[in-house]
PDB file of C-alpha atoms and ligand atoms in Angstrom:
ATOM      1  CA  MET A1167       0.000   0.000   0.000  1.00 51.00           C
ATOM      2  CA  THR A1168       1.035   3.547  -0.514  1.00 64.00           C
ATOM      3  CA  LYS A1169       2.144   5.291   2.638  1.00 76.00           C
ATOM      4  CA  ASP A1170       0.661   8.683   1.986  1.00 86.00           C
ATOM      5  CA  LEU A1171      -2.918   7.670   1.282  1.00 90.00           C
ATOM      6  CA  TRP A1172      -5.940   7.481   3.525  1.00 95.00           C
ATOM      7  CA  HIS A1173      -7.793   4.211   3.758  1.00 96.00           C
ATOM      8  CA  ALA A1174     -11.210   3.771   5.369  1.00 97.00           C
ATOM      9  CA  VAL A1175     -11.128   1.091   8.066  1.00 98.00           C
ATOM     10  CA  ALA A1176     -14.352   1.599  10.016  1.00 98.00           C
ATOM     11  CA  ARG A1177     -17.643   3.433  10.085  1.00 98.00           C
ATOM     12  CA  SER A1178     -17.852   6.371  12.489  1.00 98.00           C
ATOM     13  CA  ARG A1179     -21.028   5.056  14.025  1.00 97.00           C
ATOM     14  CA  ASP A1180     -19.422   1.755  15.000  1.00 98.00           C
ATOM     15  CA  LEU A1181     -16.832   3.426  17.218  1.00 98.00           C
ATOM     16  CA  LYS A1182     -18.522   4.442  20.433  1.00 96.00           C
ATOM     17  CA  ARG A1183     -17.045   4.631  23.924  1.00 93.00           C
ATOM     18  CA  LYS A1184     -15.234   1.337  23.767  1.00 97.00           C
ATOM     19  CA  PRO A1185     -11.918   0.992  21.953  1.00 98.00           C
ATOM     20  CA  MET A1186     -12.029  -0.889  18.652  1.00 98.00           C
ATOM     21  CA  ARG A1187      -9.412  -3.086  17.023  1.00 98.00           C
ATOM     22  CA  VAL A1188      -8.991  -2.968  13.248  1.00 98.00           C
ATOM     23  CA  MET A1189      -6.475  -4.702  11.024  1.00 97.00           C
ATOM     24  CA  PHE A1190      -4.539  -2.462   8.670  1.00 96.00           C
ATOM     25  CA  GLU A1191      -1.375  -3.209   6.712  1.00 94.00           C
ATOM     26  CA  GLY A1192      -0.976  -6.455   8.607  1.00 94.00           C
ATOM     27  CA  LYS A1193      -1.039  -4.729  12.002  1.00 96.00           C
ATOM     28  CA  GLY A1194      -3.636  -4.653  14.734  1.00 98.00           C
ATOM     29  CA  ILE A1195      -4.511  -1.053  15.503  1.00 98.00           C
ATOM     30  CA  VAL A1196      -6.689   0.219  18.311  1.00 98.00           C
ATOM     31  CA  LEU A1197      -8.990   3.163  17.659  1.00 98.00           C
ATOM     32  CA  PHE A1198     -10.463   5.148  20.501  1.00 98.00           C
ATOM     33  CA  ARG A1199     -12.201   8.433  21.132  1.00 98.00           C
ATOM     34  CA  HIS A1200     -11.116  11.012  23.685  1.00 97.00           C
ATOM     35  CA  ALA A1201     -11.892  14.639  24.494  1.00 96.00           C
ATOM     36  CA  ASP A1202      -9.689  15.946  21.689  1.00 93.00           C
ATOM     37  CA  GLY A1203     -10.872  13.557  19.003  1.00 95.00           C
ATOM     38  CA  LEU A1204      -9.663  10.227  17.830  1.00 98.00           C
ATOM     39  CA  SER A1205      -6.488   8.192  18.297  1.00 98.00           C
ATOM     40  CA  ALA A1206      -5.016   5.207  16.502  1.00 98.00           C
ATOM     41  CA  LEU A1207      -2.290   3.283  18.358  1.00 98.00           C
ATOM     42  CA  HIS A1208      -0.551  -0.013  17.761  1.00 98.00           C
ATOM     43  CA  ASP A1209      -2.832  -2.488  19.508  1.00 98.00           C
ATOM     44  CA  GLN A1210      -0.118  -3.985  21.668  1.00 98.00           C
ATOM     45  CA  CYS A1211       0.880  -3.072  25.192  1.00 98.00           C
ATOM     46  CA  PRO A1212       4.685  -2.723  25.310  1.00 98.00           C
ATOM     47  CA  HIS A1213       4.722  -4.551  28.656  1.00 98.00           C
ATOM     48  CA  ARG A1214       3.404  -8.077  27.950  1.00 98.00           C
ATOM     49  CA  LEU A1215       2.048  -7.385  24.485  1.00 98.00           C
ATOM     50  CA  VAL A1216      -1.622  -7.706  25.380  1.00 98.00           C
ATOM     51  CA  GLU A1217      -4.203  -6.107  23.075  1.00 98.00           C
ATOM     52  CA  LEU A1218      -4.962  -2.629  24.376  1.00 98.00           C
ATOM     53  CA  SER A1219      -8.329  -2.815  22.608  1.00 98.00           C
ATOM     54  CA  LYS A1220      -9.374  -5.356  25.261  1.00 98.00           C
ATOM     55  CA  GLY A1221      -8.908  -2.641  27.865  1.00 98.00           C
ATOM     56  CA  ARG A1222     -10.990   0.452  28.561  1.00 98.00           C
ATOM     57  CA  ILE A1223     -10.901   4.193  28.218  1.00 98.00           C
ATOM     58  CA  VAL A1224     -10.208   6.037  31.482  1.00 97.00           C
ATOM     59  CA  GLN A1225     -10.027   9.828  31.489  1.00 96.00           C
ATOM     60  CA  ASP A1226      -8.957  10.100  27.865  1.00 97.00           C
ATOM     61  CA  THR A1227      -6.332   7.396  28.186  1.00 98.00           C
ATOM     62  CA  ILE A1228      -6.429   3.753  27.205  1.00 98.00           C
ATOM     63  CA  GLU A1229      -5.848   1.315  30.054  1.00 98.00           C
ATOM     64  CA  CYS A1230      -4.272  -2.084  29.444  1.00 98.00           C
ATOM     65  CA  PRO A1231      -6.452  -4.889  30.828  1.00 98.00           C
ATOM     66  CA  TYR A1232      -3.481  -6.846  32.258  1.00 98.00           C
ATOM     67  CA  HIS A1233      -1.627  -4.578  34.748  1.00 98.00           C
ATOM     68  CA  GLY A1234      -3.425  -1.329  34.079  1.00 98.00           C
ATOM     69  CA  TRP A1235      -0.676   0.689  32.400  1.00 98.00           C
ATOM     70  CA  ARG A1236      -2.277   3.735  30.821  1.00 98.00           C
ATOM     71  CA  PHE A1237      -1.395   5.455  27.568  1.00 98.00           C
ATOM     72  CA  ASP A1238      -2.452   8.934  26.473  1.00 98.00           C
ATOM     73  CA  PRO A1239      -3.842   9.733  22.996  1.00 98.00           C
ATOM     74  CA  GLU A1240      -0.278  10.166  21.710  1.00 98.00           C
ATOM     75  CA  GLY A1241       0.601   6.692  22.936  1.00 98.00           C
ATOM     76  CA  VAL A1242       2.795   7.858  25.840  1.00 98.00           C
ATOM     77  CA  CYS A1243       2.669   5.750  28.995  1.00 98.00           C
ATOM     78  CA  ILE A1244       1.473   8.055  31.759  1.00 98.00           C
ATOM     79  CA  ASP A1245       0.699   5.623  34.577  1.00 98.00           C
ATOM     80  CA  ILE A1246       1.897   2.305  35.919  1.00 98.00           C
ATOM     81  CA  PRO A1247      -0.372   1.531  38.871  1.00 98.00           C
ATOM     82  CA  GLY A1248       1.636   0.818  42.024  1.00 98.00           C
ATOM     83  CA  CYS A1249       4.823   2.354  40.719  1.00 97.00           C
ATOM     84  CA  VAL A1250       6.135   4.768  43.360  1.00 97.00           C
ATOM     85  CA  THR A1251       9.342   5.721  41.562  1.00 97.00           C
ATOM     86  CA  THR A1252       9.835   7.576  38.273  1.00 97.00           C
ATOM     87  CA  LEU A1253       7.961   6.111  35.331  1.00 96.00           C
ATOM     88  CA  PRO A1254      10.143   4.610  32.629  1.00 96.00           C
ATOM     89  CA  ARG A1255       9.827   6.330  29.275  1.00 96.00           C
ATOM     90  CA  CYS A1256       7.763   4.265  26.965  1.00 96.00           C
ATOM     91  CA  ARG A1257       5.282   4.796  24.192  1.00 96.00           C
ATOM     92  CA  VAL A1258       3.108   2.888  21.807  1.00 98.00           C
ATOM     93  CA  PRO A1259       3.445   3.720  18.079  1.00 98.00           C
ATOM     94  CA  ARG A1260       0.730   6.052  16.868  1.00 97.00           C
ATOM     95  CA  TYR A1261      -0.792   6.314  13.383  1.00 97.00           C
ATOM     96  CA  SER A1262      -2.437   9.061  11.374  1.00 97.00           C
ATOM     97  CA  VAL A1263      -6.192   8.881  11.755  1.00 98.00           C
ATOM     98  CA  LEU A1264      -9.023  11.039  10.473  1.00 96.00           C
ATOM     99  CA  GLU A1265     -12.803  10.994  10.542  1.00 97.00           C
ATOM    100  CA  GLN A1266     -14.799  12.211   7.576  1.00 95.00           C
ATOM    101  CA  ASP A1267     -18.112  11.535   5.814  1.00 94.00           C
ATOM    102  CA  GLY A1268     -19.107   8.926   8.383  1.00 95.00           C
ATOM    103  CA  GLY A1269     -15.900   6.936   8.027  1.00 97.00           C
ATOM    104  CA  ILE A1270     -12.641   6.510   9.938  1.00 98.00           C
ATOM    105  CA  PHE A1271      -9.483   6.589   7.839  1.00 98.00           C
ATOM    106  CA  LEU A1272      -5.960   5.438   8.652  1.00 97.00           C
ATOM    107  CA  SER A1273      -2.614   6.039   7.032  1.00 96.00           C
ATOM    108  CA  MET A1274       0.853   4.674   7.636  1.00 94.00           C
ATOM    109  CA  GLY A1275       2.276   8.038   6.571  1.00 94.00           C
ATOM    110  CA  LYS A1276       1.128  11.622   6.743  1.00 94.00           C
ATOM    111  CA  PRO A1277      -1.112  12.247   3.733  1.00 94.00           C
ATOM    112  CA  PRO A1278      -0.970  15.851   2.538  1.00 91.00           C
ATOM    113  CA  ALA A1279      -4.722  16.155   1.861  1.00 91.00           C
ATOM    114  CA  ALA A1280      -8.032  14.786   3.136  1.00 91.00           C
ATOM    115  CA  PRO A1281      -9.437  11.677   1.424  1.00 90.00           C
ATOM    116  CA  LYS A1282     -11.837  12.060  -1.500  1.00 85.00           C
ATOM    117  CA  VAL A1283     -14.647   9.725  -0.597  1.00 86.00           C
ATOM    118  CA  HIS A1284     -17.016  10.454  -3.486  1.00 81.00           C
ATOM    119  CA  PRO A1285     -16.977  12.654  -6.543  1.00 80.00           C
ATOM    120  CA  MET A1286     -19.922  14.819  -5.477  1.00 81.00           C
ATOM    121  CA  ALA A1287     -18.247  17.061  -2.905  1.00 76.00           C
ATOM    122  CA  GLY A1288     -19.986  20.390  -2.466  1.00 79.00           C
ATOM    123  CA  GLN A1289     -23.347  19.142  -3.789  1.00 82.00           C
ATOM    124  CA  ASP A1290     -26.548  18.460  -1.876  1.00 86.00           C
ATOM    125  CA  ILE A1291     -26.163  14.718  -1.484  1.00 87.00           C
ATOM    126  CA  VAL A1292     -27.499  11.667   0.292  1.00 85.00           C
ATOM    127  CA  SER A1293     -24.906   9.239   1.517  1.00 87.00           C
ATOM    128  CA  ARG A1294     -24.976   5.849   3.236  1.00 88.00           C
ATOM    129  CA  VAL A1295     -22.003   4.025   4.681  1.00 92.00           C
ATOM    130  CA  VAL A1296     -21.916   0.237   4.690  1.00 91.00           C
ATOM    131  CA  LYS A1297     -19.448  -2.303   5.927  1.00 94.00           C
ATOM    132  CA  SER A1298     -18.808  -5.813   4.703  1.00 94.00           C
ATOM    133  CA  ALA A1299     -16.389  -8.709   5.074  1.00 96.00           C
ATOM    134  CA  THR A1300     -15.852 -11.607   2.676  1.00 96.00           C
ATOM    135  CA  ARG A1301     -13.661 -14.669   2.456  1.00 97.00           C
ATOM    136  CA  SER A1302     -11.658 -13.668  -0.590  1.00 97.00           C
ATOM    137  CA  THR A1303      -8.559 -11.913  -1.819  1.00 96.00           C
ATOM    138  CA  LEU A1304      -8.252  -8.201  -2.397  1.00 96.00           C
ATOM    139  CA  VAL A1305      -7.870  -8.626  -6.158  1.00 97.00           C
ATOM    140  CA  ASP A1306     -10.870 -10.950  -6.473  1.00 97.00           C
ATOM    141  CA  ALA A1307     -13.066  -8.679  -4.362  1.00 97.00           C
ATOM    142  CA  ALA A1308     -12.034  -5.535  -6.253  1.00 97.00           C
ATOM    143  CA  GLU A1309     -12.580  -7.212  -9.605  1.00 97.00           C
ATOM    144  CA  ASN A1310     -16.004  -8.383  -8.469  1.00 97.00           C
ATOM    145  CA  ILE A1311     -17.140  -4.854  -7.649  1.00 96.00           C
ATOM    146  CA  LEU A1312     -16.021  -3.560 -11.034  1.00 96.00           C
ATOM    147  CA  ASP A1313     -17.078  -6.528 -13.152  1.00 95.00           C
ATOM    148  CA  ALA A1314     -20.212  -5.760 -15.168  1.00 91.00           C
ATOM    149  CA  THR A1315     -20.472  -9.246 -16.664  1.00 93.00           C
ATOM    150  CA  HIS A1316     -21.391 -11.091 -13.465  1.00 94.00           C
ATOM    151  CA  THR A1317     -24.398  -8.902 -12.752  1.00 90.00           C
ATOM    152  CA  HIS A1318     -26.747 -10.752 -15.155  1.00 88.00           C
ATOM    153  CA  PHE A1319     -26.175 -13.954 -13.203  1.00 93.00           C
ATOM    154  CA  THR A1320     -25.047 -13.252  -9.646  1.00 94.00           C
ATOM    155  CA  HIS A1321     -27.510 -10.353  -9.326  1.00 90.00           C
ATOM    156  CA  LYS A1322     -30.158 -11.532 -11.767  1.00 87.00           C
ATOM    157  CA  GLY A1323     -33.126  -9.201 -11.526  1.00 79.00           C
ATOM    158  CA  LEU A1324     -31.458  -6.797  -9.169  1.00 78.00           C
ATOM    159  CA  LEU A1325     -28.937  -5.082 -11.405  1.00 71.00           C
ATOM    160  CA  ARG A1326     -29.313  -6.699 -14.795  1.00 71.00           C
ATOM    161  CA  GLY A1327     -30.753  -9.841 -16.290  1.00 64.00           C
ATOM    162  CA  LEU A1328     -34.486  -9.032 -16.145  1.00 68.00           C
ATOM    163  CA  SER A1329     -34.487  -8.932 -19.900  1.00 71.00           C
ATOM    164  CA  LYS A1330     -32.779 -11.472 -22.109  1.00 75.00           C
ATOM    165  CA  SER A1331     -31.685  -8.887 -24.621  1.00 81.00           C
ATOM    166  CA  ARG A1332     -28.308  -7.318 -24.310  1.00 86.00           C
ATOM    167  CA  ASN A1333     -26.959  -4.070 -25.683  1.00 85.00           C
ATOM    168  CA  ARG A1334     -23.694  -3.756 -27.428  1.00 90.00           C
ATOM    169  CA  VAL A1335     -21.607  -1.323 -25.414  1.00 92.00           C
ATOM    170  CA  ASN A1336     -18.336   0.450 -25.919  1.00 95.00           C
ATOM    171  CA  VAL A1337     -15.804   0.279 -23.167  1.00 96.00           C
ATOM    172  CA  GLN A1338     -12.966   2.706 -22.976  1.00 97.00           C
ATOM    173  CA  ILE A1339     -10.188   1.642 -20.644  1.00 98.00           C
ATOM    174  CA  THR A1340      -7.762   4.291 -19.503  1.00 98.00           C
ATOM    175  CA  THR A1341      -4.787   3.524 -17.307  1.00 98.00           C
ATOM    176  CA  GLY A1342      -2.540   5.763 -15.248  1.00 97.00           C
ATOM    177  CA  VAL A1343       0.480   4.737 -13.197  1.00 96.00           C
ATOM    178  CA  ASP A1344      -1.547   3.308 -10.325  1.00 95.00           C
ATOM    179  CA  TRP A1345      -5.155   3.423 -11.481  1.00 97.00           C
ATOM    180  CA  VAL A1346      -7.427   2.044 -14.168  1.00 98.00           C
ATOM    181  CA  GLU A1347     -10.797   3.300 -15.339  1.00 98.00           C
ATOM    182  CA  ALA A1348     -13.449   1.709 -17.551  1.00 97.00           C
ATOM    183  CA  VAL A1349     -16.125   3.908 -19.131  1.00 96.00           C
ATOM    184  CA  TYR A1350     -19.146   2.060 -20.532  1.00 93.00           C
ATOM    185  CA  THR A1351     -21.361   3.815 -23.060  1.00 92.00           C
ATOM    186  CA  GLY A1352     -24.201   2.636 -25.281  1.00 85.00           C
ATOM    187  CA  GLU A1353     -26.199   0.599 -22.776  1.00 74.00           C
ATOM    188  CA  GLU A1354     -29.427   2.597 -22.760  1.00 68.00           C
ATOM    189  CA  LYS A1355     -31.019   0.755 -19.889  1.00 67.00           C
ATOM    190  CA  GLN A1356     -29.914  -1.773 -17.333  1.00 66.00           C
ATOM    191  CA  HIS A1357     -32.724  -4.243 -16.831  1.00 66.00           C
ATOM    192  CA  GLY A1358     -32.877  -4.629 -13.093  1.00 68.00           C
ATOM    193  CA  LEU A1359     -34.670  -3.350  -9.994  1.00 64.00           C
ATOM    194  CA  ILE A1360     -31.915  -1.075  -8.849  1.00 66.00           C
ATOM    195  CA  SER A1361     -31.612   0.564 -12.235  1.00 67.00           C
ATOM    196  CA  THR A1362     -35.398   1.039 -12.376  1.00 67.00           C
ATOM    197  CA  LEU A1363     -35.181   2.793  -9.040  1.00 66.00           C
ATOM    198  CA  LEU A1364     -32.561   5.062 -10.500  1.00 66.00           C
ATOM    199  CA  ASP A1365     -35.045   6.062 -13.203  1.00 62.00           C
ATOM    200  CA  GLY A1366     -33.841   4.137 -16.109  1.00 60.00           C
ATOM    201  CA  SER A1367     -31.907   5.763 -18.801  1.00 66.00           C
ATOM    202  CA  SER A1368     -28.239   5.699 -18.054  1.00 70.00           C
ATOM    203  CA  THR A1369     -25.844   7.510 -20.314  1.00 78.00           C
ATOM    204  CA  LYS A1370     -22.692   5.995 -19.015  1.00 89.00           C
ATOM    205  CA  GLY A1371     -21.227   3.858 -16.307  1.00 91.00           C
ATOM    206  CA  VAL A1372     -17.758   4.184 -14.887  1.00 95.00           C
ATOM    207  CA  GLY A1373     -15.704   1.664 -12.932  1.00 96.00           C
ATOM    208  CA  ARG A1374     -12.384   2.676 -11.450  1.00 97.00           C
ATOM    209  CA  TYR A1375      -9.695   1.014  -9.366  1.00 98.00           C
ATOM    210  CA  ARG A1376      -7.121   3.047  -7.520  1.00 95.00           C
ATOM    211  CA  ARG A1377      -4.149   2.096  -5.485  1.00 91.00           C
ATOM    212  CA  SER A1378      -4.654   0.832  -3.024  1.00 85.00           C
ATOM    213  CA  GLY A1379      -7.812  -1.173  -2.540  1.00 95.00           C
ATOM    214  CA  ILE A1380     -10.181   1.549  -3.714  1.00 96.00           C
ATOM    215  CA  ALA A1381     -12.950   0.500  -6.120  1.00 97.00           C
ATOM    216  CA  GLU A1382     -15.373   3.101  -7.429  1.00 96.00           C
ATOM    217  CA  LEU A1383     -18.512   2.904  -9.570  1.00 93.00           C
ATOM    218  CA  GLU A1384     -20.452   5.783 -11.079  1.00 92.00           C
ATOM    219  CA  TYR A1385     -23.820   5.796 -12.837  1.00 87.00           C
ATOM    220  CA  TRP A1386     -24.548   8.743 -15.059  1.00 87.00           C
ATOM    221  CA  GLY A1387     -27.969   9.825 -16.339  1.00 81.00           C
ATOM    222  CA  PRO A1388     -28.851  12.515 -18.865  1.00 80.00           C
ATOM    223  CA  LYS A1389     -28.603  15.177 -16.141  1.00 79.00           C
ATOM    224  CA  GLY A1390     -25.370  14.065 -14.540  1.00 82.00           C
ATOM    225  CA  MET A1391     -24.216  11.535 -12.016  1.00 85.00           C
ATOM    226  CA  VAL A1392     -27.070   9.745 -10.252  1.00 85.00           C
ATOM    227  CA  LEU A1393     -25.157   7.363  -8.032  1.00 87.00           C
ATOM    228  CA  ALA A1394     -21.582   6.823  -6.942  1.00 91.00           C
ATOM    229  CA  THR A1395     -20.280   3.956  -4.862  1.00 91.00           C
ATOM    230  CA  THR A1396     -16.839   3.872  -3.326  1.00 95.00           C
ATOM    231  CA  PHE A1397     -15.316   0.896  -1.595  1.00 96.00           C
ATOM    232  CA  HIS A1398     -12.167   0.899   0.494  1.00 97.00           C
ATOM    233  CA  LEU A1399     -11.049  -2.718   0.629  1.00 97.00           C
ATOM    234  CA  ARG A1400      -8.289  -4.278   2.651  1.00 97.00           C
ATOM    235  CA  GLN A1401      -6.982  -7.762   3.236  1.00 96.00           C
ATOM    236  CA  THR A1402      -7.252  -8.250   6.975  1.00 97.00           C
ATOM    237  CA  ASP A1403      -5.880 -11.813   7.133  1.00 96.00           C
ATOM    238  CA  ASP A1404      -5.006 -14.587   4.675  1.00 95.00           C
ATOM    239  CA  GLU A1405      -8.595 -15.231   3.845  1.00 96.00           C
ATOM    240  CA  THR A1406     -10.586 -12.133   4.659  1.00 97.00           C
ATOM    241  CA  VAL A1407     -11.245  -8.932   2.800  1.00 98.00           C
ATOM    242  CA  GLU A1408     -13.034  -6.161   4.634  1.00 98.00           C
ATOM    243  CA  GLY A1409     -14.609  -3.160   3.020  1.00 96.00           C
ATOM    244  CA  ILE A1410     -16.103   0.154   4.012  1.00 97.00           C
ATOM    245  CA  GLY A1411     -18.350   1.508   1.300  1.00 94.00           C
ATOM    246  CA  TRP A1412     -20.251   4.695   0.485  1.00 92.00           C
ATOM    247  CA  LEU A1413     -23.382   5.005  -1.607  1.00 89.00           C
ATOM    248  CA  THR A1414     -23.770   8.584  -2.628  1.00 89.00           C
ATOM    249  CA  GLY A1415     -26.257  10.368  -4.835  1.00 87.00           C
ATOM    250  CA  PRO A1416     -27.612  13.862  -5.336  1.00 86.00           C
ATOM    251  CA  ARG A1417     -30.627  14.501  -3.115  1.00 84.00           C
ATOM    252  CA  HIS A1418     -32.617  15.558  -6.173  1.00 75.00           C
ATOM    253  CA  GLY A1419     -32.533  13.588  -9.371  1.00 66.00           C
ATOM    254  CA  GLY A1420     -30.385  10.904  -7.822  1.00 65.00           C
ATOM    255  CA  ILE A1421     -31.050   8.367  -5.098  1.00 66.00           C
ATOM    256  CA  GLY A1422     -32.626  11.020  -2.856  1.00 71.00           C
ATOM    257  CA  HIS A1423     -33.741  10.277   0.685  1.00 71.00           C
ATOM    258  CA  LEU A1424     -36.690   7.998   0.065  1.00 69.00           C
ATOM    259  CA  LYS A1425     -34.928   6.115  -2.649  1.00 72.00           C
ATOM    260  CA  ALA A1426     -31.895   5.669  -0.455  1.00 72.00           C
ATOM    261  CA  LEU A1427     -34.148   3.920   2.057  1.00 74.00           C
ATOM    262  CA  ALA A1428     -35.262   1.433  -0.566  1.00 75.00           C
ATOM    263  CA  PHE A1429     -31.863   1.245  -2.107  1.00 76.00           C
ATOM    264  CA  LYS A1430     -29.787   0.267   0.882  1.00 78.00           C
ATOM    265  CA  PRO A1431     -31.525  -3.098   1.518  1.00 83.00           C
ATOM    266  CA  MET A1432     -31.180  -3.985  -2.142  1.00 83.00           C
ATOM    267  CA  PHE A1433     -27.565  -3.069  -1.999  1.00 84.00           C
ATOM    268  CA  ARG A1434     -27.237  -5.339   1.028  1.00 87.00           C
ATOM    269  CA  ILE A1435     -28.746  -8.194  -0.956  1.00 90.00           C
ATOM    270  CA  ALA A1436     -26.311  -7.554  -3.794  1.00 90.00           C
ATOM    271  CA  LEU A1437     -23.430  -7.572  -1.303  1.00 92.00           C
ATOM    272  CA  GLU A1438     -24.602 -10.904   0.093  1.00 94.00           C
ATOM    273  CA  GLN A1439     -24.846 -12.376  -3.410  1.00 95.00           C
ATOM    274  CA  ASP A1440     -21.294 -11.257  -4.107  1.00 96.00           C
ATOM    275  CA  ARG A1441     -20.037 -12.650  -0.814  1.00 96.00           C
ATOM    276  CA  ARG A1442     -21.501 -16.018  -1.715  1.00 97.00           C
ATOM    277  CA  VAL A1443     -19.748 -16.293  -5.087  1.00 97.00           C
ATOM    278  CA  LEU A1444     -16.501 -14.888  -3.734  1.00 97.00           C
ATOM    279  CA  ARG A1445     -16.483 -17.438  -0.906  1.00 97.00           C
ATOM    280  CA  SER A1446     -17.122 -20.231  -3.372  1.00 97.00           C
ATOM    281  CA  ALA A1447     -14.337 -18.989  -5.645  1.00 97.00           C
ATOM    282  CA  PHE A1448     -11.946 -18.760  -2.705  1.00 96.00           C
ATOM    283  CA  ASP A1449     -12.682 -22.117  -1.081  1.00 96.00           C
ATOM    284  CA  ASN A1450     -12.915 -24.007  -4.330  1.00 96.00           C
ATOM    285  CA  GLY A1451     -10.030 -22.261  -6.025  1.00 93.00           C
ATOM    286  CA  ARG A1452      -7.197 -22.583  -3.519  1.00 89.00           C
ATOM    287  CA  GLY A1453      -3.932 -23.031  -5.338  1.00 84.00           C
ATOM    288  CA  ALA A1454      -5.521 -23.341  -8.786  1.00 92.00           C
ATOM    289  CA  THR A1455      -4.928 -21.105 -11.792  1.00 93.00           C
ATOM    290  CA  ARG A1456      -7.724 -18.860 -13.007  1.00 91.00           C
ATOM    291  CA  MET A1457      -8.494 -18.268 -16.610  1.00 95.00           C
ATOM    292  CA  ILE A1458      -8.665 -14.699 -17.777  1.00 95.00           C
ATOM    293  CA  GLY A1459     -11.676 -14.577 -20.098  1.00 96.00           C
ATOM    294  CA  PRO A1460     -12.181 -12.255 -23.062  1.00 95.00           C
ATOM    295  CA  LEU A1461     -14.410  -9.925 -20.994  1.00 96.00           C
ATOM    296  CA  ASP A1462     -12.120  -9.682 -17.976  1.00 96.00           C
ATOM    297  CA  ILE A1463     -10.879  -6.299 -19.050  1.00 95.00           C
ATOM    298  CA  LEU A1464      -9.651  -5.049 -15.663  1.00 97.00           C
ATOM    299  CA  ARG A1465      -8.162  -8.130 -14.049  1.00 97.00           C
ATOM    300  CA  ARG A1466      -4.558  -7.728 -15.136  1.00 96.00           C
ATOM    301  CA  GLN A1467      -4.471  -4.037 -14.315  1.00 97.00           C
ATOM    302  CA  ILE A1468      -5.868  -4.621 -10.829  1.00 97.00           C
ATOM    303  CA  GLU A1469      -3.264  -7.334 -10.256  1.00 97.00           C
ATOM    304  CA  MET A1470      -0.462  -5.075 -11.446  1.00 97.00           C
ATOM    305  CA  ILE A1471      -1.616  -2.142  -9.333  1.00 96.00           C
ATOM    306  CA  GLU A1472      -1.700  -4.347  -6.248  1.00 95.00           C
ATOM    307  CA  ALA A1473       1.724  -5.781  -7.088  1.00 96.00           C
ATOM    308  CA  GLY A1474       3.085  -2.238  -7.307  1.00 95.00           C
ATOM    309  CA  ILE A1475       3.908  -2.520 -11.022  1.00 97.00           C
ATOM    310  CA  PRO A1476       3.420   0.859 -12.768  1.00 97.00           C
ATOM    311  CA  LEU A1477       0.884   0.792 -15.613  1.00 97.00           C
ATOM    312  CA  PRO A1478       1.537   2.481 -18.962  1.00 97.00           C
ATOM    313  CA  GLU A1479      -0.526   5.640 -19.447  1.00 97.00           C
ATOM    314  CA  GLU A1480      -2.798   4.698 -22.310  1.00 97.00           C
ATOM    315  CA  THR A1481      -6.364   4.327 -23.570  1.00 98.00           C
ATOM    316  CA  ARG A1482      -7.867   1.260 -25.233  1.00 97.00           C
ATOM    317  CA  HIS A1483     -11.279   0.446 -26.642  1.00 97.00           C
ATOM    318  CA  TYR A1484     -13.308  -2.741 -26.319  1.00 95.00           C
ATOM    319  CA  GLU A1485     -16.794  -3.889 -27.228  1.00 95.00           C
ATOM    320  CA  MET A1486     -19.050  -6.273 -25.412  1.00 93.00           C
ATOM    321  CA  ALA A1487     -22.761  -6.942 -24.920  1.00 92.00           C
ATOM    322  CA  LEU A1488     -24.288  -6.141 -21.527  1.00 87.00           C
TER     323      LEU A1488
HETATM  324  S1  FES B2806       0.625  -6.203  29.678  1.00 56.31           S
HETATM  325 FE1  FES B2806      -0.159  -4.240  29.577  1.00 56.31          FE
HETATM  326  S2  FES B2806       0.120  -3.546  31.540  1.00 56.31           S
HETATM  327 FE2  FES B2806       1.135  -5.411  31.591  1.00 56.31          FE
HETATM  328 FE1  FE2 B2807     -21.622  -7.907  -7.663  1.00 56.31          FE
END
């Protein structure tokens, strides 16, 4: 992962008074709230290496559950109960953390700017934050989000597949050093419930993958963008991918408030359908080689981005029927 990027690791509303452990970049990190905001510390007491997240928050410090050492929001040890001499100097590593748009973001570095969660900043929008975990790999999960060709089957009726007829669409794939974008045009209507809710005629669809672990979808209508989804994915152990996602639309002409109410459960169903196929692919596919089919237009780029291999800056055109 890139050091100077923000990555969403939790929803704001899931972090209350108790500390929370999240996995990020292969490390356990404890998040907790205090009077001055939010802290992210390495989730390991320097004394006997117990998880600090199993402890509690006492007067804006986090208290280890084993011997009660307490650490301030900067990670400095400020109390060892029973110690009547000078405290040894010790501190727990601290990470950059930020809260925005209903999400909590971490970084291993010091990113120069705030994260861009959705492309509709400054507009009157409706936004919902969801969280999900799947047995899968980061590349498989990212590809799944951006793959239009599974929707007719995995999400039959929900996204596409209500009608047997397909439209021939043009796909323009543009790559930058660490991102890839697919723009779909020519599919007048997606035949599914969710698309009906979005009022039909779509002018274009966009799928984008950015380093690292960020998958974005956009649906455009005649009057502009009607829905954007952003997923921040991360591999939390050998077989789990976790994601924090945003569904965002303009309040008028997009998903709006009432539509968002109807939309979120459908989105949940779609997520569950994806989790099912991803689990099957993972469990059944251990150690085996996958075939890259003629419509898998983003797979290689996603793999390269995750492997840290720079992509050539170029644009290509494809055709397929959706
Ligand atoms: S292990 Fe944390 S105080 Fe001893
Ligand atoms: Fe899907």
